[in-house]
Short mmCIF file of C-alpha atoms and ligand atoms in Angstrom, two decimals:
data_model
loop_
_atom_site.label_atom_id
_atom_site.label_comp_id
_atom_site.label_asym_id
_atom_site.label_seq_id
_atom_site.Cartn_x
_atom_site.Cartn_y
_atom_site.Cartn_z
CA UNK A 5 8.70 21.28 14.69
CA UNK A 6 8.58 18.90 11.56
CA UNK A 7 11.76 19.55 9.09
CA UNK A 8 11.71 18.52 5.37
CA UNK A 9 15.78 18.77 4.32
CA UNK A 10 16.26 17.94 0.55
CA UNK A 11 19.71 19.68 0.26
CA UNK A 12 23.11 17.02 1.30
CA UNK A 13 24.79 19.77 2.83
CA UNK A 14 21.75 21.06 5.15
CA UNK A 15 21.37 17.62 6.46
CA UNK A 16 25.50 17.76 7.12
CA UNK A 17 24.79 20.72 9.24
CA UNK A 18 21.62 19.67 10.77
CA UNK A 19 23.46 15.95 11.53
CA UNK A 20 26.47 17.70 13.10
CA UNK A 21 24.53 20.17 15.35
CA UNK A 22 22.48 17.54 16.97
CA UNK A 23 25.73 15.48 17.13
CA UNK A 24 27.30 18.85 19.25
CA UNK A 25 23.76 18.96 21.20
CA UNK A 26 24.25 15.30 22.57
CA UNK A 27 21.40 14.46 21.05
CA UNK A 28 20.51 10.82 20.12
CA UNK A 29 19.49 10.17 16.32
CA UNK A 30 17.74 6.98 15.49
CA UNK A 31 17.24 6.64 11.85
CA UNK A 32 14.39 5.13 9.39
CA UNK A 33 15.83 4.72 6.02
CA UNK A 34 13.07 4.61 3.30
CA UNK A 35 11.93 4.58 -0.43
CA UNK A 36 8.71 6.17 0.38
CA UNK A 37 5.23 5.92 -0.41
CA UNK A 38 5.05 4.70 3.39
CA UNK A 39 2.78 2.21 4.83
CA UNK A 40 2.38 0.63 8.43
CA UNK A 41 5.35 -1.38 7.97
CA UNK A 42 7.17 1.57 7.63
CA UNK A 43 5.59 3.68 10.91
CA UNK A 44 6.16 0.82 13.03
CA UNK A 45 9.49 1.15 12.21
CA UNK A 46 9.05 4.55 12.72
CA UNK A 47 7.34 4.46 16.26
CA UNK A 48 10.14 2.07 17.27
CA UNK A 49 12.55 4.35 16.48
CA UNK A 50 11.09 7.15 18.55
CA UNK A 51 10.85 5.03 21.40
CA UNK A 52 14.80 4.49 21.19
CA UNK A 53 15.93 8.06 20.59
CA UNK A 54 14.97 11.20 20.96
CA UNK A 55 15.35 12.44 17.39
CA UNK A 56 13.84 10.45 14.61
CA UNK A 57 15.06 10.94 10.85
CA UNK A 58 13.42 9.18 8.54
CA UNK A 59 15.15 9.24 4.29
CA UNK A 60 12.88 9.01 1.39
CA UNK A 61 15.02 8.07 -1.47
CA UNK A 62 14.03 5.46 -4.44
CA UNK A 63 17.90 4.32 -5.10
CA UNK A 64 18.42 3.96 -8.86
CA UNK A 65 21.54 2.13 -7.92
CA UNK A 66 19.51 -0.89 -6.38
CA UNK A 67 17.02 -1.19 -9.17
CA UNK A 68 17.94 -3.59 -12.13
CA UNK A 69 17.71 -1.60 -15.74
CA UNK A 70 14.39 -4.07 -16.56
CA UNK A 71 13.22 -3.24 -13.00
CA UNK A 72 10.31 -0.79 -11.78
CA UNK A 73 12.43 2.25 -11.12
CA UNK A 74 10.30 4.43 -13.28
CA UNK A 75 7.15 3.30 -12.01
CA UNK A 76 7.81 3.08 -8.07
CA UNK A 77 5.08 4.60 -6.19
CA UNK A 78 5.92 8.17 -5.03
CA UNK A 79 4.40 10.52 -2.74
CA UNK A 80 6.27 12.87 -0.38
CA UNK A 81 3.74 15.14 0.94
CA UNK A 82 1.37 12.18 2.10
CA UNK A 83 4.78 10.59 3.40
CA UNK A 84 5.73 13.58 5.61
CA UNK A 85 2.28 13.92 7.42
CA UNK A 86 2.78 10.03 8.21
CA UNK A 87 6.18 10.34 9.36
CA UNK A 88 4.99 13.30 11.65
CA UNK A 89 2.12 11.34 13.04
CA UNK A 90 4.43 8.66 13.71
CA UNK A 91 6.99 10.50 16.01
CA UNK A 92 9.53 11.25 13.08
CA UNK A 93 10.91 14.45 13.61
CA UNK A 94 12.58 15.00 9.91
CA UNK A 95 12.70 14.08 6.59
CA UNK A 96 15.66 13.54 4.47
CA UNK A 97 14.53 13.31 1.00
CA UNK A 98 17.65 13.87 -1.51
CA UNK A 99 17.35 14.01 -5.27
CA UNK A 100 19.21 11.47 -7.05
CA UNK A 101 21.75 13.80 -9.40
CA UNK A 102 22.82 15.09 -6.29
CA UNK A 103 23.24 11.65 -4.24
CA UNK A 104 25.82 10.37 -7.70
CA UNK A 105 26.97 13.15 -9.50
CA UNK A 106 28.32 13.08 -12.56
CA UNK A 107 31.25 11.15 -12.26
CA UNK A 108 30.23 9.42 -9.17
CA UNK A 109 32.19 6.13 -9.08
CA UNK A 110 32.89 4.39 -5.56
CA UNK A 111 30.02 1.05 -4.16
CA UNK A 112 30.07 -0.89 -1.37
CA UNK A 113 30.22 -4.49 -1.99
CA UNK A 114 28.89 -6.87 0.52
CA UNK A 115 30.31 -10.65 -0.58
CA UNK A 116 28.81 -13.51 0.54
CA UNK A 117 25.72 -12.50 1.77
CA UNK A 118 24.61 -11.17 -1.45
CA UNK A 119 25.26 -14.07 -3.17
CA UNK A 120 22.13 -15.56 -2.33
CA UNK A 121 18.38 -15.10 -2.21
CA UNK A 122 17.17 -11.48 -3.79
CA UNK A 123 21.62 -11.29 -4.79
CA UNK A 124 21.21 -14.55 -7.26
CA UNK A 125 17.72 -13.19 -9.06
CA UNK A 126 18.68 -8.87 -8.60
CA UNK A 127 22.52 -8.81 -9.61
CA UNK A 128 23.80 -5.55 -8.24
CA UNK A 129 20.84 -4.94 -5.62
CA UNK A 130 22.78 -5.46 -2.71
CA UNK A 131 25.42 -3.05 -4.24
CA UNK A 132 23.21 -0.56 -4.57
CA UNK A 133 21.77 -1.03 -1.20
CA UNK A 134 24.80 -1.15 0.86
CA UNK A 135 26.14 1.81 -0.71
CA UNK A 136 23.62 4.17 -0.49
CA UNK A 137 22.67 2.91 2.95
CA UNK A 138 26.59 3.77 4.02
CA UNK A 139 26.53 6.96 2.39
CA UNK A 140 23.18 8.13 4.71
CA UNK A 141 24.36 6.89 7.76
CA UNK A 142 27.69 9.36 6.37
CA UNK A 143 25.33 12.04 6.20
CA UNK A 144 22.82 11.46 8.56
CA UNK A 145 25.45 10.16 11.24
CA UNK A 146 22.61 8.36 13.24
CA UNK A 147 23.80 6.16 16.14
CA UNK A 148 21.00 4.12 15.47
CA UNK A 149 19.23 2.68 12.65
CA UNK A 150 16.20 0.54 12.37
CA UNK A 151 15.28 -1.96 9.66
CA UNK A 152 12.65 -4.51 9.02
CA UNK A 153 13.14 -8.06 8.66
CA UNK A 154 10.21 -8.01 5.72
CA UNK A 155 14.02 -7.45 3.86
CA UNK A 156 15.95 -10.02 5.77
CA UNK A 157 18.86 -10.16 3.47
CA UNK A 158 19.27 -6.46 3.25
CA UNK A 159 19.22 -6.83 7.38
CA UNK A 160 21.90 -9.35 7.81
CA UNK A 161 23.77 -7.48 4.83
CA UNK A 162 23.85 -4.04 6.85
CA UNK A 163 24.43 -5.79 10.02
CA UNK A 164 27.59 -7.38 8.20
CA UNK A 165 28.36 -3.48 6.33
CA UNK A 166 28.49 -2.31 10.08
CA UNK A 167 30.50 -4.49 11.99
CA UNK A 168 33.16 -5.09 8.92
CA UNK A 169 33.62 -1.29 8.71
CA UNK A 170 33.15 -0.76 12.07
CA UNK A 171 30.61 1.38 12.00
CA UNK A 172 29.32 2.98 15.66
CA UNK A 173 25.74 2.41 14.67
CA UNK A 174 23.47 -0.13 16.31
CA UNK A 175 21.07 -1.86 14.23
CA UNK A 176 17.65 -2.91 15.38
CA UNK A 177 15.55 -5.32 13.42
CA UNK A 178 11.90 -4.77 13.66
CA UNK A 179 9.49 -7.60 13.29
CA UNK A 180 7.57 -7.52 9.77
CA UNK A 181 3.90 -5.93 9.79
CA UNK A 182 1.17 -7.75 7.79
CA UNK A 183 -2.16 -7.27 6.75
CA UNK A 184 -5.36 -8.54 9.00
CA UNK A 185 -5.07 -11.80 6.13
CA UNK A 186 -1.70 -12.49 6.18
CA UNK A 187 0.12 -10.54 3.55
CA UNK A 188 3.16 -8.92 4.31
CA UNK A 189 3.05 -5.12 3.97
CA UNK A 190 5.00 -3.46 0.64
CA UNK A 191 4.64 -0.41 -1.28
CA UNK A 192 4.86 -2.53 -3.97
CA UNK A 193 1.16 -4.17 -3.05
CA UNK A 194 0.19 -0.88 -5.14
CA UNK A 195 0.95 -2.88 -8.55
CA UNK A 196 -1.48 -5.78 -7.35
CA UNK A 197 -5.01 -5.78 -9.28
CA UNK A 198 -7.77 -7.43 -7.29
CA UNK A 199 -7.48 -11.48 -8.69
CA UNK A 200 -3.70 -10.80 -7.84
CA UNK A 201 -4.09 -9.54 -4.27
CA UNK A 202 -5.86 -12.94 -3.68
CA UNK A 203 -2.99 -14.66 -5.06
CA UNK A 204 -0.15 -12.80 -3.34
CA UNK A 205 -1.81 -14.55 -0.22
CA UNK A 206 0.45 -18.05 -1.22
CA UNK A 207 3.25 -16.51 -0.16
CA UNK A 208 1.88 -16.23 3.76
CA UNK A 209 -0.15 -19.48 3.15
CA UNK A 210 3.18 -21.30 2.00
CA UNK A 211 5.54 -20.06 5.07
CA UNK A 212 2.32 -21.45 7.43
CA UNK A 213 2.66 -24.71 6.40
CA UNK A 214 6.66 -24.47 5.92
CA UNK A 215 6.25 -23.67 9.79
CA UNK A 216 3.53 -26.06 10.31
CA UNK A 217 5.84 -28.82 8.93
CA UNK A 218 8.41 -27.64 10.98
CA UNK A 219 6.46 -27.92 14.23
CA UNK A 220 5.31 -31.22 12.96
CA UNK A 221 9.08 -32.58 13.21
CA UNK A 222 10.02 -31.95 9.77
CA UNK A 223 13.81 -31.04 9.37
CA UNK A 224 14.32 -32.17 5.97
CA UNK A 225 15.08 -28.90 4.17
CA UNK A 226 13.97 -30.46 1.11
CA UNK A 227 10.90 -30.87 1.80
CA UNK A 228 9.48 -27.80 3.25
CA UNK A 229 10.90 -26.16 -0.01
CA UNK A 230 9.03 -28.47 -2.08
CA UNK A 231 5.51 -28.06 -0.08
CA UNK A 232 6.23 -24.07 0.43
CA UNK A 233 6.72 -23.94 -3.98
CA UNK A 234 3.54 -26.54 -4.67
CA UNK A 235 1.66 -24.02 -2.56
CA UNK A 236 2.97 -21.10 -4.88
CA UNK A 237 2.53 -23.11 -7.76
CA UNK A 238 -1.08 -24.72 -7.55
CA UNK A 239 -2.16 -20.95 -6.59
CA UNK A 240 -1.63 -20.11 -10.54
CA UNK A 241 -0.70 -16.81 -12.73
CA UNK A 242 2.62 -17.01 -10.09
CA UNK A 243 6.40 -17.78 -10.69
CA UNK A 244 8.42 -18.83 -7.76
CA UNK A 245 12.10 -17.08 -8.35
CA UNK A 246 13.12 -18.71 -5.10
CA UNK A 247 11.44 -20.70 -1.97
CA UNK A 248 14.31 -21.40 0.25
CA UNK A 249 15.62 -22.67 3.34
CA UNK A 250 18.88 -20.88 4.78
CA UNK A 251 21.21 -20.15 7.39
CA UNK A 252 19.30 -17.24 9.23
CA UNK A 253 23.33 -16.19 9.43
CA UNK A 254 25.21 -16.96 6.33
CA UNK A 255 22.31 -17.15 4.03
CA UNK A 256 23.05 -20.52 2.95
CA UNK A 257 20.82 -23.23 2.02
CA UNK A 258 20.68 -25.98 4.35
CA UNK A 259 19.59 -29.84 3.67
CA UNK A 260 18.92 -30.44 7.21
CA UNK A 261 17.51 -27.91 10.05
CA UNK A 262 19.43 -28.69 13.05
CA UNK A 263 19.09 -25.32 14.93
CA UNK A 264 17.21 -21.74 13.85
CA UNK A 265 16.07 -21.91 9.80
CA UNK A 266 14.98 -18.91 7.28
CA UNK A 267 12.05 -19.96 4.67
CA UNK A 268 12.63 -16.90 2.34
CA UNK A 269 10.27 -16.60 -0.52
CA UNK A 270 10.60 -14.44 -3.72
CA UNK A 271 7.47 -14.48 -5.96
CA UNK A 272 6.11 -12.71 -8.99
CA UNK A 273 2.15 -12.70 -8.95
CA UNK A 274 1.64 -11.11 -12.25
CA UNK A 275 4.34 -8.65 -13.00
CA UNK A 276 4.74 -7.80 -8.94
CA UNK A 277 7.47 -9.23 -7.68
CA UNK A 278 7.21 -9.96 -3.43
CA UNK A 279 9.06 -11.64 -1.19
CA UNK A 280 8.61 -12.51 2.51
CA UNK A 281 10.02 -14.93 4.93
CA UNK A 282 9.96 -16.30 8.48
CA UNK A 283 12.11 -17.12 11.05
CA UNK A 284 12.13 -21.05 12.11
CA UNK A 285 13.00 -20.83 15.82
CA UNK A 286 16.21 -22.38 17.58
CA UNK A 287 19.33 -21.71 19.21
CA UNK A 288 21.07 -20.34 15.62
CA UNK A 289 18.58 -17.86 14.76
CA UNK A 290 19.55 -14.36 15.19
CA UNK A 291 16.65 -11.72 15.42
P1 AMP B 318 11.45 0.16 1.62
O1 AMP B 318 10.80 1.49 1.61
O2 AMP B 318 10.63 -0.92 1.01
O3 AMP B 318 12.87 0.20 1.14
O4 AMP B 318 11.55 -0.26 3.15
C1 AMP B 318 12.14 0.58 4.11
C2 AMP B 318 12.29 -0.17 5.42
O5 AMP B 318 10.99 -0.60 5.85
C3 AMP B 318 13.13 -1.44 5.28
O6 AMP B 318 13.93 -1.59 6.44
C4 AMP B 318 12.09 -2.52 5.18
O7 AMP B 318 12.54 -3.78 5.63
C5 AMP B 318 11.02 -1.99 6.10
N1 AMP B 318 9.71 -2.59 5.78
C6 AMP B 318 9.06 -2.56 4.60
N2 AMP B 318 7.91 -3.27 4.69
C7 AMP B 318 7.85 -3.76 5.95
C8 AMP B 318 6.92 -4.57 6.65
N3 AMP B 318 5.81 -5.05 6.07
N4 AMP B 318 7.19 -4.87 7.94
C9 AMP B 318 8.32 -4.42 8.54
N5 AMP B 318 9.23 -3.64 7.93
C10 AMP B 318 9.01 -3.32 6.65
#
């Protein structure tokens, strides 16, 4: 039977009982307004563990105060139907007063790896993000928890949360789901008018030919940033905030691709602001 739990302490109780069952909790954590990205995460989750939870929960703490907190897409009843269809078997869906208090006053900061990328443009995302991401696991108490590599940051940052608290959680990465054309899957596609769905298609066009280069013999850093932005650029009514080359690891850029590379990209089309990436392959690339 499908549960809805909205209360912290219910989900203590619920978290501990399956704990005392034996029963194995994989965990999905969320900001709603779900799309296949999301279910696939979803369906991989079930596949791992018997119990699925799945938390719905637009963090204020990982939204800057110019950001689109207010207007972030929300809708939990259409959200729990998809999460049951997908093999979720509960959803934890918190209000915020009750996640920080008044007086709330304790984050999780994550160093290095949230220097870079989203952490140089969003100061205090990855902030937000590792602490409210620590606090469910708290409260859910999952042993697993699976996250896609659409936010590849956020997944090296958690991996890094985990093993530097020592956390007994494994963390599974799930590949990132894209439309039929290309475009990686967000809620945030919502905010796209027509002319600027066509556009948000330079981000998938510009990692192609970052890869394509790549194939090609390319390991010159350099340029594959420079061909992935004139891409961006020459598409028009975008601004690149970052088209980068890193460690898949530390998150660094690189001048010169010796083994695995990220191309991470960070775009506003319009107002919307996307980001997507892909994985160069090689012997350094973690997945
Ligand atoms: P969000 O609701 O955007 O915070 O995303 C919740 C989880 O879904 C995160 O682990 C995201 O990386 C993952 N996710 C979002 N979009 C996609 C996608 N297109 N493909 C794979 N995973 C995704």
């Amino acid at each position: 039977m499908f549960e809805l739990i909205r209360d912290i302490k219910d989900m203590k109780r619920r978290s501990s009982a399956l704990r005392d069952e034996g029963t194995g909790v994989a965990f999905v954590p969320t900001m709603g307004y779900l799309h296949e990205g999301h279910l696939a995460l979803i369906r991989k989750a079930a596949e791992l563990r018997p119990f699925v939870v799945v938390s719905i929960f637009v963090n204020p703490a990982q939204f800057g105060p110019s950001e689109d907190f207010e207007r972030y897409p929300r809708d939990i009843e259409r959200d729990c139907r998809l999460v049951g269809e997908a093999g979720g078997d509960l959803v934890f869906a918190p209000a915020a007063a009750d996640i920080y208090p008044n007086g709330y006053d304790t984050y999780v900061e994550v160093e290095n790896r949230s220097r870079y990328l989203c952490g140089a443009s969003r100061p205090g995302h990855f902030r937000g993000v590792a602490t409210i991401v620590l606090k469910l696991f708290n409260i859910v108490r999952p042993d697993l928890a699976v996250f896609g590599e659409k936010d590849y940051q956020q997944l090296v940052i958690i991996k890094g949360l985990v093993r530097d608290l020592d956390l007994d959680i494994d963390i599974i990465g799930h590949p990132i789901v894209r439309e039929a054309d290309g475009l990686a899957m967000s809620s945030r596609n919502k905010y796209l008018s027509p002319a600027e769905r066509v556009r948000a298609l330079c981000l998938y066009n510009a990692l192609q030919e970052g890869s394509r280069l790549h194939g090609e013999g390319e390991r010159d850093a350099g340029r594959i940033r420079r061909a992935m932005a004139e891409i961006i650029e020459k598409t028009g009514g975008t601004v690149v905030d970052y088209a980068s080359v890193v460690d898949p690891d530390t998150l660094e850029d690189i001048e010169t691709i010796r083994d695995g590379a990220l191309l991470a990209l960070a775009v506003r089309v319009g107002e919307t602001r996307l980001i997507d990436n892909l994985l160069l392959p090689g012997p350094g690339a973690t997945r």
